[in-house]
mmCIF file of C-alpha atoms in Angstrom:
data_model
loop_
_atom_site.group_PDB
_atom_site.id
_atom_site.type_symbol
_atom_site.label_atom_id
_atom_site.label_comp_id
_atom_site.label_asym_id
_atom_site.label_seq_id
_atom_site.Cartn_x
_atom_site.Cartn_y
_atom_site.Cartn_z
ATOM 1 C CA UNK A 66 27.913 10.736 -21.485
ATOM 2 C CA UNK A 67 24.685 10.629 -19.724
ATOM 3 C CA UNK A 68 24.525 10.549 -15.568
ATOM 4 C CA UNK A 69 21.683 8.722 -13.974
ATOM 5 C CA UNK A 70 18.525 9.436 -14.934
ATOM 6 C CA UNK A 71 15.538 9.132 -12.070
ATOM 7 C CA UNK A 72 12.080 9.429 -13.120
ATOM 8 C CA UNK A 73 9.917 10.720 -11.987
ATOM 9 C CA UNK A 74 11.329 14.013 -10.141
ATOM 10 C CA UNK A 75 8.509 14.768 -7.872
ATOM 11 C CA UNK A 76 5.917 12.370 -6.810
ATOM 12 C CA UNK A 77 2.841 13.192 -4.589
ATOM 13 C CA UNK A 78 0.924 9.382 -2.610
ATOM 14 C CA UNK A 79 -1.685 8.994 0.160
ATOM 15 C CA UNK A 80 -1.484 6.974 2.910
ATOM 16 C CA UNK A 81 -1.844 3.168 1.599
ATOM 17 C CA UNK A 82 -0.534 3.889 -1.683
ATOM 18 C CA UNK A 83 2.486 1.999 -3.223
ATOM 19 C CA UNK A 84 5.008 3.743 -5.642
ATOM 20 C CA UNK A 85 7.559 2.869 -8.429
ATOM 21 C CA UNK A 86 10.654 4.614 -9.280
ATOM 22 C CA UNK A 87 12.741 4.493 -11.875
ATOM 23 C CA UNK A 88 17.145 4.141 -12.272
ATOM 24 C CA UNK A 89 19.082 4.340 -15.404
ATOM 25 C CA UNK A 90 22.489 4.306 -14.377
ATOM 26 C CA UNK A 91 25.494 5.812 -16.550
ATOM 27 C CA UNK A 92 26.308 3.564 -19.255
ATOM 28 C CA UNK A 93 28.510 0.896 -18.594
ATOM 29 C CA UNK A 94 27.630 1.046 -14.965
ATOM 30 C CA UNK A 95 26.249 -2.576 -13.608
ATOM 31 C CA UNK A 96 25.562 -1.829 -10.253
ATOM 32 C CA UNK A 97 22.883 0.364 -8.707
ATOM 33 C CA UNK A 98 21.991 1.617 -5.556
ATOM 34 C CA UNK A 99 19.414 3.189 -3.620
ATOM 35 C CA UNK A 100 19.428 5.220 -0.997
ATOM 36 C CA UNK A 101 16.548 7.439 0.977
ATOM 37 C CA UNK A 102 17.154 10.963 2.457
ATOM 38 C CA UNK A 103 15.199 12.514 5.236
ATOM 39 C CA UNK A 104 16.281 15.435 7.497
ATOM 40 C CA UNK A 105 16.012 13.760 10.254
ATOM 41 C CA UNK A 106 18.292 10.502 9.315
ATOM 42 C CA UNK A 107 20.380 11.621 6.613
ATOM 43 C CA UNK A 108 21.200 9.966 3.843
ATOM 44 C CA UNK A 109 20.617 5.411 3.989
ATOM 45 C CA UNK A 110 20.973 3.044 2.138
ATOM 46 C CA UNK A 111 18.553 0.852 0.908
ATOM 47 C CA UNK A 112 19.696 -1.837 -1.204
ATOM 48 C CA UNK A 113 22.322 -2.258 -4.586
ATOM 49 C CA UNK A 114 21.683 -4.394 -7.270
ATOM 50 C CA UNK A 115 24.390 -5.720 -9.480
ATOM 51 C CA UNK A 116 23.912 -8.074 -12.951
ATOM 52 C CA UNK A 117 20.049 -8.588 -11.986
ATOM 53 C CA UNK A 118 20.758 -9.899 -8.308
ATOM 54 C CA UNK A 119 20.176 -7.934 -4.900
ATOM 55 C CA UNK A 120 24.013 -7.708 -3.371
ATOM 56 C CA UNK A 121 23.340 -5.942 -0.229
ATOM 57 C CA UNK A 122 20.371 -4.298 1.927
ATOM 58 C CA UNK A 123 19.519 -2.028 4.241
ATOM 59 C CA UNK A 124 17.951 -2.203 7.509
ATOM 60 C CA UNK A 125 14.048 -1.370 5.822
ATOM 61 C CA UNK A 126 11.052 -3.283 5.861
ATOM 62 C CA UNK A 127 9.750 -5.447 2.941
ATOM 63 C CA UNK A 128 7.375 -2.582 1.689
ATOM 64 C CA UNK A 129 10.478 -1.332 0.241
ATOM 65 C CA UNK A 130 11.523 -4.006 -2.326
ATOM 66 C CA UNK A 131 13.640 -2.984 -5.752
ATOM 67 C CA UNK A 132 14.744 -5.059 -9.329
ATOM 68 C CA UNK A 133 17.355 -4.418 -11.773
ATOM 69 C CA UNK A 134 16.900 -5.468 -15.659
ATOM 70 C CA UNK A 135 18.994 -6.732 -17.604
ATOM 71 C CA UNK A 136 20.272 -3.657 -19.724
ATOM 72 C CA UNK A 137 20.794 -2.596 -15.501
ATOM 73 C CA UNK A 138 17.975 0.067 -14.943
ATOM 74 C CA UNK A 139 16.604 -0.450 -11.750
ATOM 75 C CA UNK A 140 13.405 -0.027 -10.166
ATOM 76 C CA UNK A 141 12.208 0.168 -6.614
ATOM 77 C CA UNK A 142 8.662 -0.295 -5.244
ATOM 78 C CA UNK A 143 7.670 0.982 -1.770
ATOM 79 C CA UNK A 144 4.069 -0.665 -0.899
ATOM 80 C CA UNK A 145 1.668 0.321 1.988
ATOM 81 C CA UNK A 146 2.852 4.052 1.924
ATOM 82 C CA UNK A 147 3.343 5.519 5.272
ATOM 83 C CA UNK A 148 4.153 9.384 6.616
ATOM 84 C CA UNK A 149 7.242 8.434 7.168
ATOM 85 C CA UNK A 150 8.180 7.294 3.790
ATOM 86 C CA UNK A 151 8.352 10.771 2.313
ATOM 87 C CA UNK A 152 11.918 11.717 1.594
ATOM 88 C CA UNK A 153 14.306 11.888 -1.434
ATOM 89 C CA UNK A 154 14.723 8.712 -3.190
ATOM 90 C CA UNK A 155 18.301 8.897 -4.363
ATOM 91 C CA UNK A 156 19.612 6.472 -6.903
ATOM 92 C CA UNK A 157 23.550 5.994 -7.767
ATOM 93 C CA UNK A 158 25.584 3.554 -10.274
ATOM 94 C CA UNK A 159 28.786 2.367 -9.998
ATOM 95 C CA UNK A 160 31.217 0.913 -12.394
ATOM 96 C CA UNK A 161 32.639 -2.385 -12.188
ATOM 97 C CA UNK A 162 36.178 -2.788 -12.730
ATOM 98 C CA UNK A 163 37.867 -6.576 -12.645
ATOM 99 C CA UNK A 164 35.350 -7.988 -10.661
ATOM 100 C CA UNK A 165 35.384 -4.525 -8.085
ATOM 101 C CA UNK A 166 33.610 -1.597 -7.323
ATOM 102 C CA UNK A 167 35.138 1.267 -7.225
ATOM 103 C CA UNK A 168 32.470 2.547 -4.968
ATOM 104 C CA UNK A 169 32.861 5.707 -6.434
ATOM 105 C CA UNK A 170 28.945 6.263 -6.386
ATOM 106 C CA UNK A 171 27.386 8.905 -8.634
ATOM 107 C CA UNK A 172 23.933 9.855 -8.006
ATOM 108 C CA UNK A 173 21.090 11.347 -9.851
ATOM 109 C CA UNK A 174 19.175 14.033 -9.254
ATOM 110 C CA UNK A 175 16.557 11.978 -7.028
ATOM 111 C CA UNK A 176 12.925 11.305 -6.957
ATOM 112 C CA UNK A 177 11.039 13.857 -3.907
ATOM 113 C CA UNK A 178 8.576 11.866 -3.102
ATOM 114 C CA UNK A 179 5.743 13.719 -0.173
ATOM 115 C CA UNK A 180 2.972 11.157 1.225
ATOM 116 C CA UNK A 181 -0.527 12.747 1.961
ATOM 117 C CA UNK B 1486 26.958 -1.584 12.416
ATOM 118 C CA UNK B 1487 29.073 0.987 11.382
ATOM 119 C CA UNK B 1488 28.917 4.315 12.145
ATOM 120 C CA UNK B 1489 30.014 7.359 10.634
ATOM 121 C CA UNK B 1490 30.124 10.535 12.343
ATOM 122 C CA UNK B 1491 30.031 14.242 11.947
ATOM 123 C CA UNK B 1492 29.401 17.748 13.075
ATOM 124 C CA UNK B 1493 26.443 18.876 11.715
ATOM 125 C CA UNK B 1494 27.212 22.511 11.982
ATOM 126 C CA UNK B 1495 26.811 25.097 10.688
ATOM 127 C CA UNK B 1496 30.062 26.086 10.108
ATOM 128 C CA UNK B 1497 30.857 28.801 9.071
ATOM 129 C CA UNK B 1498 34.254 30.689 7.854
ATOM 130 C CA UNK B 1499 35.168 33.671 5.959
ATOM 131 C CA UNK B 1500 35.983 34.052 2.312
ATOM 132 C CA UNK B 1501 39.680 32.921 1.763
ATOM 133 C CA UNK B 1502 39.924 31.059 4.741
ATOM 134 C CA UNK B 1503 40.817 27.164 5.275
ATOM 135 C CA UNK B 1504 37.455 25.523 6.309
ATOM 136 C CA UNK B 1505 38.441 21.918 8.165
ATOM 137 C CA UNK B 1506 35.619 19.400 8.035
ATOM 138 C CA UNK B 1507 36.099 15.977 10.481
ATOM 139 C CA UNK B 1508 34.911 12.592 10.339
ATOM 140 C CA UNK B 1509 34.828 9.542 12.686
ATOM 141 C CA UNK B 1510 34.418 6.455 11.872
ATOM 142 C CA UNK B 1511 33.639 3.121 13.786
ATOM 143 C CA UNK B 1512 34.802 0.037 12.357
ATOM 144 C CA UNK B 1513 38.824 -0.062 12.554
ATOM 145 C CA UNK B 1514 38.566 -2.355 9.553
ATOM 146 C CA UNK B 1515 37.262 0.636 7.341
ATOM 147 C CA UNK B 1516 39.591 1.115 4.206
ATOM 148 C CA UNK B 1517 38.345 3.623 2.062
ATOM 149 C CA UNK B 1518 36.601 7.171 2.705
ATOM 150 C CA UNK B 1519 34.646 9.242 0.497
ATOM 151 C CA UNK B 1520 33.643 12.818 0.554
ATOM 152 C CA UNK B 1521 30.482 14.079 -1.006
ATOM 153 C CA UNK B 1522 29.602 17.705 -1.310
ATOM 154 C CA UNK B 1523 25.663 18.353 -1.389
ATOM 155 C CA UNK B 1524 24.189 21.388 -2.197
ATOM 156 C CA UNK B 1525 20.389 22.683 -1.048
ATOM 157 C CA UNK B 1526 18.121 20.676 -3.166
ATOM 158 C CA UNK B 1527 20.859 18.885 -5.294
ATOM 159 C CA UNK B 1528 22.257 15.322 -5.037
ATOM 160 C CA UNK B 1529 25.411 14.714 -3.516
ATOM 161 C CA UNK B 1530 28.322 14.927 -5.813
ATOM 162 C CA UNK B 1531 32.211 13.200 -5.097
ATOM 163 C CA UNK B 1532 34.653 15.524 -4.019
ATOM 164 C CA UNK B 1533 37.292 13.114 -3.089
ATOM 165 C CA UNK B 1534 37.873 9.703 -2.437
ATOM 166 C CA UNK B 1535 41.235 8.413 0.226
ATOM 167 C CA UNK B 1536 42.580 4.599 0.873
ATOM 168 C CA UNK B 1537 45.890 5.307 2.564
ATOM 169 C CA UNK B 1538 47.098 7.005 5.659
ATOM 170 C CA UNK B 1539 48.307 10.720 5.096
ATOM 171 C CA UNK B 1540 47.330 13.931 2.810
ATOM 172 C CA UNK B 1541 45.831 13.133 -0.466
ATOM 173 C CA UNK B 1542 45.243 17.193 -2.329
ATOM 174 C CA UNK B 1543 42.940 17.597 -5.521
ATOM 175 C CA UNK B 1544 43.426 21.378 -6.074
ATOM 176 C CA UNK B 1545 41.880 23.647 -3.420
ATOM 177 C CA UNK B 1546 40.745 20.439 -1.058
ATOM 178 C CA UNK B 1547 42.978 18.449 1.410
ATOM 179 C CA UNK B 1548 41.538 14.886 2.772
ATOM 180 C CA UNK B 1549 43.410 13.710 5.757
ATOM 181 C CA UNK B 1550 43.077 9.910 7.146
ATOM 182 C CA UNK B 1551 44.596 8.882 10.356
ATOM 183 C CA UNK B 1552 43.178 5.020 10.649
ATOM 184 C CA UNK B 1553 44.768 4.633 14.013
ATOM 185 C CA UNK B 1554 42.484 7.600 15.365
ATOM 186 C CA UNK B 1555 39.599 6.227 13.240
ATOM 187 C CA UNK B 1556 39.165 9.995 11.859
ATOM 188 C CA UNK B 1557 39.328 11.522 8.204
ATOM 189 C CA UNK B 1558 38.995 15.391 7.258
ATOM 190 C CA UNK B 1559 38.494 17.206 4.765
ATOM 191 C CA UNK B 1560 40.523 21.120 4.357
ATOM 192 C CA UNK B 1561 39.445 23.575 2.093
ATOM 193 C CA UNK B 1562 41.696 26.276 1.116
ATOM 194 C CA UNK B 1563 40.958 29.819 -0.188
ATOM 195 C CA UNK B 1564 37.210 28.989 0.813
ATOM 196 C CA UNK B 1565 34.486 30.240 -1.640
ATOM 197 C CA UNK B 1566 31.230 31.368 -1.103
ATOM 198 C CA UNK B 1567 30.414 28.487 -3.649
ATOM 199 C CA UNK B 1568 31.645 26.489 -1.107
ATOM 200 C CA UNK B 1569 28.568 26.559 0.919
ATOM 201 C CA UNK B 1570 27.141 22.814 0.800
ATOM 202 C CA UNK B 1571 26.496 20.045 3.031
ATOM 203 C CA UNK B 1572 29.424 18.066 3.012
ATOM 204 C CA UNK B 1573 29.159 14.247 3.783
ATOM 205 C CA UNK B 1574 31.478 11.641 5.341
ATOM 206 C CA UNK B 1575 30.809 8.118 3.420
ATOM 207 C CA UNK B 1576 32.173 4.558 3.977
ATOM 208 C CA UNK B 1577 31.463 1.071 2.399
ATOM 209 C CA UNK B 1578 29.853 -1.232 4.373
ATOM 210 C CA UNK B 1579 32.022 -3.950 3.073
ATOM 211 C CA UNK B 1580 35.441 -4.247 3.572
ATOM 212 C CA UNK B 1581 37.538 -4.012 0.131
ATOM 213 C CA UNK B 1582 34.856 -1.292 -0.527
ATOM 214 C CA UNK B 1583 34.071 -3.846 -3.701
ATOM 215 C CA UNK B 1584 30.188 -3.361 -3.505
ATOM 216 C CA UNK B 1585 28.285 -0.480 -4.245
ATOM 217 C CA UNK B 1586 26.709 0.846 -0.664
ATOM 218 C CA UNK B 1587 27.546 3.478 1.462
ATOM 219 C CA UNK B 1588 27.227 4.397 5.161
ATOM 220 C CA UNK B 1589 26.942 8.244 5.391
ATOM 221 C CA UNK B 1590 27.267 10.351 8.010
ATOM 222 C CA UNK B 1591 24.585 13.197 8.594
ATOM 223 C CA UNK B 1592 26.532 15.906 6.903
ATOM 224 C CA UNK B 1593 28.149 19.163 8.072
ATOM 225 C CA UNK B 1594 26.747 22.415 6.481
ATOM 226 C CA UNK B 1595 29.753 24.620 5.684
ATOM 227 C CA UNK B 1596 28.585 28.216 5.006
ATOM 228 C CA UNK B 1597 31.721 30.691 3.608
ATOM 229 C CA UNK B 1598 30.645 34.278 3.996
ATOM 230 C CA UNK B 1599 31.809 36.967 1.618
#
């Protein structure tokens, strides 16, 4: 079975900039999250879609704004790049069991991306 | 908001030793705990997941939840050298843990010397 596939790996922006990434999740899995790691902050969560709708957010500001299709691969769109925003862009899926996540979260390998 | 908390580290123990990783946690309402091991330049990966108070073991790890002392750990027996990660403390930000987010804590990097 396949994990969760982020594309691209590595991503290099300037200043001003806006970026998409791509989520597949593992098949099956409905919801998907998305998370941003720095050194400085660790690991936090952005937002998790589930069936199309945004469930739950982070604290972030609009620039960062995601979707989720309907065969669940999810994308998320940062706008108006800023220093700051370079990190790793960490997406996980979870499955849904009887109207639950298990919250058992598992993550692909992460889109790097460095702002110039 | 909920916080999770850890020691960043490093810590470091021996080959064959029992490495002991803590976690605190600040909502009392918190009902299920996740540990994620991390290695340099890799996503994080579950190690082990706990609901109830006491020992839950999966082979050479040990997690440990005490809810009354808001804390949860994580032992590792017979520590390898391919034990050396980040380890990080995770709980849902909604209770039931039904919804797919997770509040992290920073990590502690766990180094096992040979």
């Amino acid at each position: 079975k396949a994990g969760v596939t982020q594309t691209p790996r590595y991503l290099i922006k300037t200043r001003g900039q806006q970026v998409t990434l791509s989520c597949s999740p593992i098949s099956g899995h409905r919801s998907v999250s998305w998370y941003q790691q720095t050194p400085g902050q660790g690991l936090q969560f952005l937002f998790e879609y589930f069936s199309e709708t945004q469930r739950n957010k982070g604290n972030f500001p609009g620039r960062f704004s995601g979707r989720q299709f309907s065969n669940s691969r999810s994308e998320m769109n940062v706008s108006t790049l800023e220093l700051g925003d370079s990190a790793l862009y960490l997406c996980a899926s979870s499955l849904i069991f009887r109207g639950e996540a298990k919250n058992i979260q598992y993550f692909g390998a992460g889109t790097r991306l460095s702002v110039l | 908001q909920k916080e999770v908390e850890q020691n960043s580290g490093p810590l470091s123990v021996p080959e064959g030793a029992i490495a002991s990783l803590n976690c605190t946690y600040s909502d009392r309402g918190s009902q299920s705990f996740f540990w994620y091991r991390q290695y340099s330049g890799k996503s994080p990966e579950l190690i082990m997941f706990i609901y109830s108070n006491g020992d839950k073991e999966d082979g050479r790890f040990t997690a440990q939840l005490n809810k009354a002392s808001q804390y949860v750990s994580l032992l590792i027996r017979d520590s390898q050298p391919s034990d050396s990660a980040t380890y990080l403390c995770a709980v849902p930000m909604n209770y039931g843990g039904s919804q797919g987010n997770l509040i992290f804590g920073k990590g502690t990097k766990l180094s096992v010397k040979p």
